[in-house]
Amino acid sequence: MARHGGRGWHGRVLAAAVGVTAMAAATSVWTAQAGPNGGVHAGAGAAAHPSAGATGPGRAPVSVSIAHASDKGPRGVNITIDDGPDPVWTPQVMQVLKDYGVKATFCMVGTQAQAHPDLVKAVVAAGHRLCDHTVSHDTTMDKKANSYQSKEILDAAGMITKASGGVRPMYYRAPGGAFTPYSRHLAASQGMRPLGWNVDSKDFERPGTDAIVATVRSELSNGPTILFHDAGGDRSQTVAALREILPSLKQQGYSFGFPVR
């Protein structure tokens, strides 16, 4: 999983998140890919956020391995949408998904969810799933202390859950794929399956609609989970690419599902 650098808008998100942070001290087979196992140490954040989705009675345990596979099986495809919600682009992405009867997983940045709760609720109402993408989209998460990782993950989960009206994220995607054994175990303990990707559409770079479509088609053999974005700048190419990719995949016999849990 490649890291994404140079995202200027995330600097603004990080600045907005400082107050929040200060407030509380590719595989070729379509299977779930397990990362290295590691221990998890209870941090202050975990104790401070017991309602952020922790496993408990009646709640199935979640694997700590990074999910890639689709619940639709070998011919399944997972559409994942990162970095929103955004008031301009999220509704347009949702409309394309609706037009083709596709459900997706929206990996939301905590401050974006907090700023646009109406969009979070709309995503849930449309039958899509929520994913925790941290508070400030720090792609160096794996270089930071466990206490920092805990706050980024758990604070974002709380923001998204509140914005949604009580629906918790089902997955955790580390910004830029910066997972650690600690962050994977922490997310799983909160009921969020760590979520990777197999195909990076490169839509964030705005290479042109044709280039996005070509990337997805050429890399789909890597696995079923495709990465797109609905925030961080002009996403018109993403919207146009989805309008071409979704019906094309259906015509090829693929079905659209969610990442395995």
PDB file of C-alpha atoms in Angstrom:
ATOM      1  CA  MET A   1       0.000   0.000   0.000  1.00  0.00           C
ATOM      2  CA  ALA A   2       1.589   3.182  -1.168  1.00  0.00           C
ATOM      3  CA  ARG A   3       1.637   6.259   0.935  1.00  0.00           C
ATOM      4  CA  HIS A   4       0.117   9.455  -0.334  1.00  0.00           C
ATOM      5  CA  GLY A   5       2.166  12.554   0.293  1.00  0.00           C
ATOM      6  CA  GLY A   6       1.770  16.219  -0.531  1.00  0.00           C
ATOM      7  CA  ARG A   7      -1.874  16.562   0.412  1.00  0.00           C
ATOM      8  CA  GLY A   8      -2.024  20.225   1.317  1.00  0.00           C
ATOM      9  CA  TRP A   9      -5.621  20.129   2.481  1.00  0.00           C
ATOM     10  CA  HIS A  10      -4.716  17.707   5.237  1.00  0.00           C
ATOM     11  CA  GLY A  11      -2.524  20.358   6.766  1.00  0.00           C
ATOM     12  CA  ARG A  12      -5.649  22.408   7.237  1.00  0.00           C
ATOM     13  CA  VAL A  13      -7.482  19.418   8.669  1.00  0.00           C
ATOM     14  CA  LEU A  14      -4.609  18.817  11.065  1.00  0.00           C
ATOM     15  CA  ALA A  15      -4.738  22.426  12.201  1.00  0.00           C
ATOM     16  CA  ALA A  16      -8.466  22.089  12.809  1.00  0.00           C
ATOM     17  CA  ALA A  17      -7.868  18.914  14.761  1.00  0.00           C
ATOM     18  CA  VAL A  18      -5.274  20.361  17.129  1.00  0.00           C
ATOM     19  CA  GLY A  19      -7.972  21.548  19.479  1.00  0.00           C
ATOM     20  CA  VAL A  20      -9.594  18.121  19.489  1.00  0.00           C
ATOM     21  CA  THR A  21      -6.281  16.410  20.147  1.00  0.00           C
ATOM     22  CA  ALA A  22      -5.447  18.773  22.944  1.00  0.00           C
ATOM     23  CA  MET A  23      -8.745  18.188  24.646  1.00  0.00           C
ATOM     24  CA  ALA A  24      -8.099  14.588  25.660  1.00  0.00           C
ATOM     25  CA  ALA A  25      -4.562  13.489  26.959  1.00  0.00           C
ATOM     26  CA  ALA A  26      -0.363  -6.371  -3.361  1.00  0.00           C
ATOM     27  CA  THR A  27      -1.458  -9.725  -3.285  1.00  0.00           C
ATOM     28  CA  SER A  28      -2.444 -11.616  -6.469  1.00  0.00           C
ATOM     29  CA  VAL A  29      -5.129 -13.683  -4.809  1.00  0.00           C
ATOM     30  CA  TRP A  30      -8.364 -12.252  -3.545  1.00  0.00           C
ATOM     31  CA  THR A  31      -8.096 -13.273   0.069  1.00  0.00           C
ATOM     32  CA  ALA A  32      -7.820 -11.473   3.363  1.00  0.00           C
ATOM     33  CA  GLN A  33      -4.187 -10.582   3.914  1.00  0.00           C
ATOM     34  CA  ALA A  34      -2.926 -10.859   7.465  1.00  0.00           C
ATOM     35  CA  GLY A  35      -0.277  -8.440   8.644  1.00  0.00           C
ATOM     36  CA  PRO A  36       2.295  -9.159  11.343  1.00  0.00           C
ATOM     37  CA  ASN A  37       0.829  -9.910  14.724  1.00  0.00           C
ATOM     38  CA  GLY A  38       1.785  -7.761  17.658  1.00  0.00           C
ATOM     39  CA  GLY A  39       0.668  -7.073  21.182  1.00  0.00           C
ATOM     40  CA  VAL A  40      -1.562  -4.203  22.184  1.00  0.00           C
ATOM     41  CA  HIS A  41      -1.053  -2.181  25.306  1.00  0.00           C
ATOM     42  CA  ALA A  42      -3.993  -0.441  26.919  1.00  0.00           C
ATOM     43  CA  GLY A  43      -3.528   3.311  26.485  1.00  0.00           C
ATOM     44  CA  ALA A  44      -5.228   6.313  28.009  1.00  0.00           C
ATOM     45  CA  GLY A  45      -7.288   6.775  24.852  1.00  0.00           C
ATOM     46  CA  ALA A  46      -8.728   3.286  25.012  1.00  0.00           C
ATOM     47  CA  ALA A  47      -9.868   3.808  28.584  1.00  0.00           C
ATOM     48  CA  ALA A  48     -11.239   7.245  27.839  1.00  0.00           C
ATOM     49  CA  HIS A  49     -13.445   6.106  24.960  1.00  0.00           C
ATOM     50  CA  PRO A  50     -15.236   2.926  26.016  1.00  0.00           C
ATOM     51  CA  SER A  51     -18.230   3.750  23.810  1.00  0.00           C
ATOM     52  CA  ALA A  52     -16.309   4.107  20.544  1.00  0.00           C
ATOM     53  CA  GLY A  53     -17.314   0.661  19.341  1.00  0.00           C
ATOM     54  CA  ALA A  54     -15.639  -1.763  21.699  1.00  0.00           C
ATOM     55  CA  THR A  55     -16.372  -5.441  21.341  1.00  0.00           C
ATOM     56  CA  GLY A  56     -18.661  -6.886  23.964  1.00  0.00           C
ATOM     57  CA  PRO A  57     -21.525  -9.299  24.556  1.00  0.00           C
ATOM     58  CA  GLY A  58     -23.449  -9.923  21.361  1.00  0.00           C
ATOM     59  CA  ARG A  59     -20.775  -8.320  19.189  1.00  0.00           C
ATOM     60  CA  ALA A  60     -18.698 -10.626  17.010  1.00  0.00           C
ATOM     61  CA  PRO A  61     -14.927 -10.393  17.397  1.00  0.00           C
ATOM     62  CA  VAL A  62     -13.029  -8.653  14.613  1.00  0.00           C
ATOM     63  CA  SER A  63      -9.769  -9.881  13.137  1.00  0.00           C
ATOM     64  CA  VAL A  64      -6.629  -7.776  13.582  1.00  0.00           C
ATOM     65  CA  SER A  65      -5.390  -8.725  10.105  1.00  0.00           C
ATOM     66  CA  ILE A  66      -5.694  -6.170   7.314  1.00  0.00           C
ATOM     67  CA  ALA A  67      -8.765  -6.946   5.222  1.00  0.00           C
ATOM     68  CA  HIS A  68      -8.632  -6.994   1.440  1.00  0.00           C
ATOM     69  CA  ALA A  69     -11.149  -9.666   0.427  1.00  0.00           C
ATOM     70  CA  SER A  70     -14.754  -9.032  -0.544  1.00  0.00           C
ATOM     71  CA  ASP A  71     -17.775 -10.562   1.141  1.00  0.00           C
ATOM     72  CA  LYS A  72     -19.046 -11.272  -2.377  1.00  0.00           C
ATOM     73  CA  GLY A  73     -16.338 -13.847  -2.990  1.00  0.00           C
ATOM     74  CA  PRO A  74     -13.866 -14.248  -5.857  1.00  0.00           C
ATOM     75  CA  ARG A  75     -15.874 -12.082  -8.280  1.00  0.00           C
ATOM     76  CA  GLY A  76     -16.624  -9.412  -5.727  1.00  0.00           C
ATOM     77  CA  VAL A  77     -15.334  -5.842  -5.788  1.00  0.00           C
ATOM     78  CA  ASN A  78     -15.151  -3.420  -2.861  1.00  0.00           C
ATOM     79  CA  ILE A  79     -15.489   0.272  -3.646  1.00  0.00           C
ATOM     80  CA  THR A  80     -13.882   2.359  -0.911  1.00  0.00           C
ATOM     81  CA  ILE A  81     -14.038   6.158  -0.751  1.00  0.00           C
ATOM     82  CA  ASP A  82     -11.543   8.088   1.389  1.00  0.00           C
ATOM     83  CA  ASP A  83     -11.049  11.455   3.064  1.00  0.00           C
ATOM     84  CA  GLY A  84     -14.565  12.910   3.166  1.00  0.00           C
ATOM     85  CA  PRO A  85     -17.262  13.646   3.635  1.00  0.00           C
ATOM     86  CA  ASP A  86     -17.150  16.718   1.429  1.00  0.00           C
ATOM     87  CA  PRO A  87     -20.235  18.868   0.744  1.00  0.00           C
ATOM     88  CA  VAL A  88     -19.457  19.166  -2.971  1.00  0.00           C
ATOM     89  CA  TRP A  89     -18.127  15.763  -3.932  1.00  0.00           C
ATOM     90  CA  THR A  90     -19.639  13.239  -1.536  1.00  0.00           C
ATOM     91  CA  PRO A  91     -23.204  13.805  -2.819  1.00  0.00           C
ATOM     92  CA  GLN A  92     -21.990  13.406  -6.404  1.00  0.00           C
ATOM     93  CA  VAL A  93     -20.144  10.191  -5.622  1.00  0.00           C
ATOM     94  CA  MET A  94     -23.206   8.897  -3.771  1.00  0.00           C
ATOM     95  CA  GLN A  95     -25.415   9.700  -6.757  1.00  0.00           C
ATOM     96  CA  VAL A  96     -23.224   7.646  -9.097  1.00  0.00           C
ATOM     97  CA  LEU A  97     -23.264   4.754  -6.633  1.00  0.00           C
ATOM     98  CA  LYS A  98     -27.049   5.005  -6.404  1.00  0.00           C
ATOM     99  CA  ASP A  99     -27.441   5.103 -10.193  1.00  0.00           C
ATOM    100  CA  TYR A 100     -25.654   1.753 -10.497  1.00  0.00           C
ATOM    101  CA  GLY A 101     -26.977   0.144  -7.319  1.00  0.00           C
ATOM    102  CA  VAL A 102     -23.544  -0.027  -5.678  1.00  0.00           C
ATOM    103  CA  LYS A 103     -22.801   0.129  -1.968  1.00  0.00           C
ATOM    104  CA  ALA A 104     -19.431   1.438  -0.836  1.00  0.00           C
ATOM    105  CA  THR A 105     -17.311   1.899   2.270  1.00  0.00           C
ATOM    106  CA  PHE A 106     -16.633   5.535   3.168  1.00  0.00           C
ATOM    107  CA  CYS A 107     -13.397   6.051   5.120  1.00  0.00           C
ATOM    108  CA  MET A 108     -14.036   9.350   6.845  1.00  0.00           C
ATOM    109  CA  VAL A 109     -11.685  11.841   8.457  1.00  0.00           C
ATOM    110  CA  GLY A 110     -12.991  12.692  11.912  1.00  0.00           C
ATOM    111  CA  THR A 111     -13.033  16.466  11.518  1.00  0.00           C
ATOM    112  CA  GLN A 112     -14.787  16.172   8.152  1.00  0.00           C
ATOM    113  CA  ALA A 113     -17.476  13.991   9.684  1.00  0.00           C
ATOM    114  CA  GLN A 114     -17.838  16.417  12.569  1.00  0.00           C
ATOM    115  CA  ALA A 115     -18.247  19.333  10.147  1.00  0.00           C
ATOM    116  CA  HIS A 116     -20.782  17.562   7.919  1.00  0.00           C
ATOM    117  CA  PRO A 117     -22.999  15.283  10.030  1.00  0.00           C
ATOM    118  CA  ASP A 118     -25.811  15.510   7.490  1.00  0.00           C
ATOM    119  CA  LEU A 119     -23.590  13.814   4.925  1.00  0.00           C
ATOM    120  CA  VAL A 120     -22.538  11.098   7.362  1.00  0.00           C
ATOM    121  CA  LYS A 121     -26.191  10.351   8.065  1.00  0.00           C
ATOM    122  CA  ALA A 122     -26.946  10.336   4.326  1.00  0.00           C
ATOM    123  CA  VAL A 123     -24.150   7.825   3.708  1.00  0.00           C
ATOM    124  CA  VAL A 124     -25.572   5.522   6.386  1.00  0.00           C
ATOM    125  CA  ALA A 125     -29.161   5.963   5.174  1.00  0.00           C
ATOM    126  CA  ALA A 126     -28.100   4.937   1.667  1.00  0.00           C
ATOM    127  CA  GLY A 127     -26.790   1.614   2.972  1.00  0.00           C
ATOM    128  CA  HIS A 128     -23.075   2.342   2.773  1.00  0.00           C
ATOM    129  CA  ARG A 129     -20.624   1.472   5.537  1.00  0.00           C
ATOM    130  CA  LEU A 130     -18.458   3.744   7.655  1.00  0.00           C
ATOM    131  CA  CYS A 131     -14.715   3.506   8.185  1.00  0.00           C
ATOM    132  CA  ASP A 132     -12.476   5.405  10.611  1.00  0.00           C
ATOM    133  CA  HIS A 133      -9.699   7.291   8.758  1.00  0.00           C
ATOM    134  CA  THR A 134      -8.342   9.096  11.874  1.00  0.00           C
ATOM    135  CA  VAL A 135      -8.778  12.671  13.032  1.00  0.00           C
ATOM    136  CA  SER A 136      -6.115  14.415  10.990  1.00  0.00           C
ATOM    137  CA  HIS A 137      -5.016  11.977   8.253  1.00  0.00           C
ATOM    138  CA  ASP A 138      -1.452  11.727   9.467  1.00  0.00           C
ATOM    139  CA  THR A 139       0.431   9.419   7.091  1.00  0.00           C
ATOM    140  CA  THR A 140       3.253   9.092   9.635  1.00  0.00           C
ATOM    141  CA  MET A 141       1.003   7.394  12.189  1.00  0.00           C
ATOM    142  CA  ASP A 142       3.305   4.390  12.305  1.00  0.00           C
ATOM    143  CA  LYS A 143       6.147   6.605  13.520  1.00  0.00           C
ATOM    144  CA  LYS A 144       4.172   8.059  16.414  1.00  0.00           C
ATOM    145  CA  ALA A 145       3.659   6.976  20.015  1.00  0.00           C
ATOM    146  CA  ASN A 146       0.867   4.545  20.857  1.00  0.00           C
ATOM    147  CA  SER A 147      -0.887   7.274  22.834  1.00  0.00           C
ATOM    148  CA  TYR A 148      -1.002   9.465  19.712  1.00  0.00           C
ATOM    149  CA  GLN A 149      -2.281   6.618  17.545  1.00  0.00           C
ATOM    150  CA  SER A 150      -4.936   5.868  20.142  1.00  0.00           C
ATOM    151  CA  LYS A 151      -6.246   9.428  20.196  1.00  0.00           C
ATOM    152  CA  GLU A 152      -6.273   9.715  16.409  1.00  0.00           C
ATOM    153  CA  ILE A 153      -8.230   6.475  16.004  1.00  0.00           C
ATOM    154  CA  LEU A 154     -10.592   6.684  18.961  1.00  0.00           C
ATOM    155  CA  ASP A 155     -11.361  10.389  18.705  1.00  0.00           C
ATOM    156  CA  ALA A 156     -12.212   9.941  15.020  1.00  0.00           C
ATOM    157  CA  ALA A 157     -14.423   6.955  15.818  1.00  0.00           C
ATOM    158  CA  GLY A 158     -16.255   9.080  18.358  1.00  0.00           C
ATOM    159  CA  MET A 159     -16.689  11.964  15.915  1.00  0.00           C
ATOM    160  CA  ILE A 160     -18.004   9.697  13.163  1.00  0.00           C
ATOM    161  CA  THR A 161     -20.341   7.837  15.519  1.00  0.00           C
ATOM    162  CA  LYS A 162     -21.779  11.093  16.862  1.00  0.00           C
ATOM    163  CA  ALA A 163     -22.161  12.580  13.383  1.00  0.00           C
ATOM    164  CA  SER A 164     -23.937   9.455  12.137  1.00  0.00           C
ATOM    165  CA  GLY A 165     -26.436   9.504  14.968  1.00  0.00           C
ATOM    166  CA  GLY A 166     -24.950   6.465  16.691  1.00  0.00           C
ATOM    167  CA  VAL A 167     -23.738   4.217  13.874  1.00  0.00           C
ATOM    168  CA  ARG A 168     -20.166   3.125  14.562  1.00  0.00           C
ATOM    169  CA  PRO A 169     -17.450   2.683  11.930  1.00  0.00           C
ATOM    170  CA  MET A 170     -16.985  -0.945  10.933  1.00  0.00           C
ATOM    171  CA  TYR A 171     -13.421  -0.554   9.658  1.00  0.00           C
ATOM    172  CA  TYR A 172     -10.226   1.365  10.322  1.00  0.00           C
ATOM    173  CA  ARG A 173      -7.993   2.469   7.461  1.00  0.00           C
ATOM    174  CA  ALA A 174      -4.633   3.947   8.404  1.00  0.00           C
ATOM    175  CA  PRO A 175      -3.777   7.058   6.374  1.00  0.00           C
ATOM    176  CA  GLY A 176      -1.325   6.082   3.661  1.00  0.00           C
ATOM    177  CA  GLY A 177      -1.447   2.506   4.942  1.00  0.00           C
ATOM    178  CA  ALA A 178       0.570   3.456   8.036  1.00  0.00           C
ATOM    179  CA  PHE A 179      -0.658   0.557  10.174  1.00  0.00           C
ATOM    180  CA  THR A 180       1.159  -0.722  13.239  1.00  0.00           C
ATOM    181  CA  PRO A 181       0.503  -3.855  15.282  1.00  0.00           C
ATOM    182  CA  TYR A 182      -0.768  -1.549  18.026  1.00  0.00           C
ATOM    183  CA  SER A 183      -3.196   0.349  15.781  1.00  0.00           C
ATOM    184  CA  ARG A 184      -4.544  -2.851  14.243  1.00  0.00           C
ATOM    185  CA  HIS A 185      -5.179  -4.441  17.624  1.00  0.00           C
ATOM    186  CA  LEU A 186      -6.697  -1.247  18.994  1.00  0.00           C
ATOM    187  CA  ALA A 187      -9.052  -0.889  16.031  1.00  0.00           C
ATOM    188  CA  ALA A 188     -10.097  -4.533  16.233  1.00  0.00           C
ATOM    189  CA  SER A 189     -10.745  -4.210  19.957  1.00  0.00           C
ATOM    190  CA  GLN A 190     -13.170  -1.409  19.096  1.00  0.00           C
ATOM    191  CA  GLY A 191     -15.001  -3.513  16.503  1.00  0.00           C
ATOM    192  CA  MET A 192     -13.233  -1.991  13.489  1.00  0.00           C
ATOM    193  CA  ARG A 193     -11.504  -4.340  11.040  1.00  0.00           C
ATOM    194  CA  PRO A 194      -8.240  -2.905   9.699  1.00  0.00           C
ATOM    195  CA  LEU A 195      -8.846  -2.175   6.023  1.00  0.00           C
ATOM    196  CA  GLY A 196      -6.294  -2.123   3.225  1.00  0.00           C
ATOM    197  CA  TRP A 197      -6.619  -1.787  -0.526  1.00  0.00           C
ATOM    198  CA  ASN A 198      -5.432  -3.670  -3.592  1.00  0.00           C
ATOM    199  CA  VAL A 199      -5.975  -1.080  -6.316  1.00  0.00           C
ATOM    200  CA  ASP A 200      -4.978   2.556  -5.898  1.00  0.00           C
ATOM    201  CA  SER A 201      -6.878   4.392  -8.615  1.00  0.00           C
ATOM    202  CA  LYS A 202      -4.465   7.357  -8.261  1.00  0.00           C
ATOM    203  CA  ASP A 203      -7.505   9.611  -8.551  1.00  0.00           C
ATOM    204  CA  PHE A 204      -6.067  11.896  -5.879  1.00  0.00           C
ATOM    205  CA  GLU A 205      -3.406  12.988  -8.356  1.00  0.00           C
ATOM    206  CA  ARG A 206      -6.076  13.999 -10.890  1.00  0.00           C
ATOM    207  CA  PRO A 207      -4.309  12.317 -13.837  1.00  0.00           C
ATOM    208  CA  GLY A 208      -7.446  12.463 -15.990  1.00  0.00           C
ATOM    209  CA  THR A 209     -10.543  10.292 -16.107  1.00  0.00           C
ATOM    210  CA  ASP A 210      -9.106   7.965 -18.749  1.00  0.00           C
ATOM    211  CA  ALA A 211      -5.971   7.394 -16.679  1.00  0.00           C
ATOM    212  CA  ILE A 212      -7.989   6.568 -13.557  1.00  0.00           C
ATOM    213  CA  VAL A 213     -10.108   4.074 -15.478  1.00  0.00           C
ATOM    214  CA  ALA A 214      -7.028   2.511 -17.085  1.00  0.00           C
ATOM    215  CA  THR A 215      -5.302   2.130 -13.703  1.00  0.00           C
ATOM    216  CA  VAL A 216      -8.277   0.347 -12.184  1.00  0.00           C
ATOM    217  CA  ARG A 217      -8.605  -1.996 -15.143  1.00  0.00           C
ATOM    218  CA  SER A 218      -4.904  -2.846 -15.236  1.00  0.00           C
ATOM    219  CA  GLU A 219      -4.563  -3.416 -11.478  1.00  0.00           C
ATOM    220  CA  LEU A 220      -7.813  -5.208 -10.700  1.00  0.00           C
ATOM    221  CA  SER A 221      -6.019  -8.542 -10.853  1.00  0.00           C
ATOM    222  CA  ASN A 222      -4.214  -7.466  -7.666  1.00  0.00           C
ATOM    223  CA  GLY A 223      -7.402  -7.881  -5.653  1.00  0.00           C
ATOM    224  CA  PRO A 224     -10.919  -6.574  -5.069  1.00  0.00           C
ATOM    225  CA  THR A 225     -10.585  -3.481  -2.887  1.00  0.00           C
ATOM    226  CA  ILE A 226     -10.346  -0.264  -4.906  1.00  0.00           C
ATOM    227  CA  LEU A 227      -9.343   3.098  -3.451  1.00  0.00           C
ATOM    228  CA  PHE A 228     -11.038   6.334  -4.532  1.00  0.00           C
ATOM    229  CA  HIS A 229     -11.443   9.752  -2.860  1.00  0.00           C
ATOM    230  CA  ASP A 230     -14.354  12.141  -2.336  1.00  0.00           C
ATOM    231  CA  ALA A 231     -12.467  15.047  -0.750  1.00  0.00           C
ATOM    232  CA  GLY A 232      -9.179  16.925  -0.799  1.00  0.00           C
ATOM    233  CA  GLY A 233      -9.792  18.947  -3.944  1.00  0.00           C
ATOM    234  CA  ASP A 234     -11.569  18.701  -7.275  1.00  0.00           C
ATOM    235  CA  ARG A 235     -12.942  15.153  -7.516  1.00  0.00           C
ATOM    236  CA  SER A 236     -14.766  15.576 -10.820  1.00  0.00           C
ATOM    237  CA  GLN A 237     -12.427  13.058 -12.458  1.00  0.00           C
ATOM    238  CA  THR A 238     -13.293  10.526  -9.768  1.00  0.00           C
ATOM    239  CA  VAL A 239     -17.007  11.000 -10.359  1.00  0.00           C
ATOM    240  CA  ALA A 240     -16.568  10.618 -14.121  1.00  0.00           C
ATOM    241  CA  ALA A 241     -14.332   7.570 -13.704  1.00  0.00           C
ATOM    242  CA  LEU A 242     -16.838   5.851 -11.416  1.00  0.00           C
ATOM    243  CA  ARG A 243     -19.540   6.404 -14.037  1.00  0.00           C
ATOM    244  CA  GLU A 244     -17.420   4.431 -16.469  1.00  0.00           C
ATOM    245  CA  ILE A 245     -15.928   1.827 -14.129  1.00  0.00           C
ATOM    246  CA  LEU A 246     -19.055   0.661 -12.274  1.00  0.00           C
ATOM    247  CA  PRO A 247     -21.157  -0.408 -15.297  1.00  0.00           C
ATOM    248  CA  SER A 248     -18.077  -1.870 -16.977  1.00  0.00           C
ATOM    249  CA  LEU A 249     -17.334  -4.111 -13.995  1.00  0.00           C
ATOM    250  CA  LYS A 250     -20.961  -5.210 -13.840  1.00  0.00           C
ATOM    251  CA  GLN A 251     -20.852  -6.142 -17.518  1.00  0.00           C
ATOM    252  CA  GLN A 252     -17.781  -8.265 -16.810  1.00  0.00           C
ATOM    253  CA  GLY A 253     -19.693 -10.225 -14.185  1.00  0.00           C
ATOM    254  CA  TYR A 254     -18.360  -8.616 -11.044  1.00  0.00           C
ATOM    255  CA  SER A 255     -20.611  -7.891  -8.090  1.00  0.00           C
ATOM    256  CA  PHE A 256     -20.104  -5.159  -5.529  1.00  0.00           C
ATOM    257  CA  GLY A 257     -19.771  -5.922  -1.855  1.00  0.00           C
ATOM    258  CA  PHE A 258     -18.086  -4.857   1.344  1.00  0.00           C
ATOM    259  CA  PRO A 259     -14.685  -5.774   2.750  1.00  0.00           C
ATOM    260  CA  VAL A 260     -14.733  -8.904   4.874  1.00  0.00           C
ATOM    261  CA  ARG A 261     -15.117  -8.454   8.599  1.00  0.00           C
TER     262      ARG A 261
END
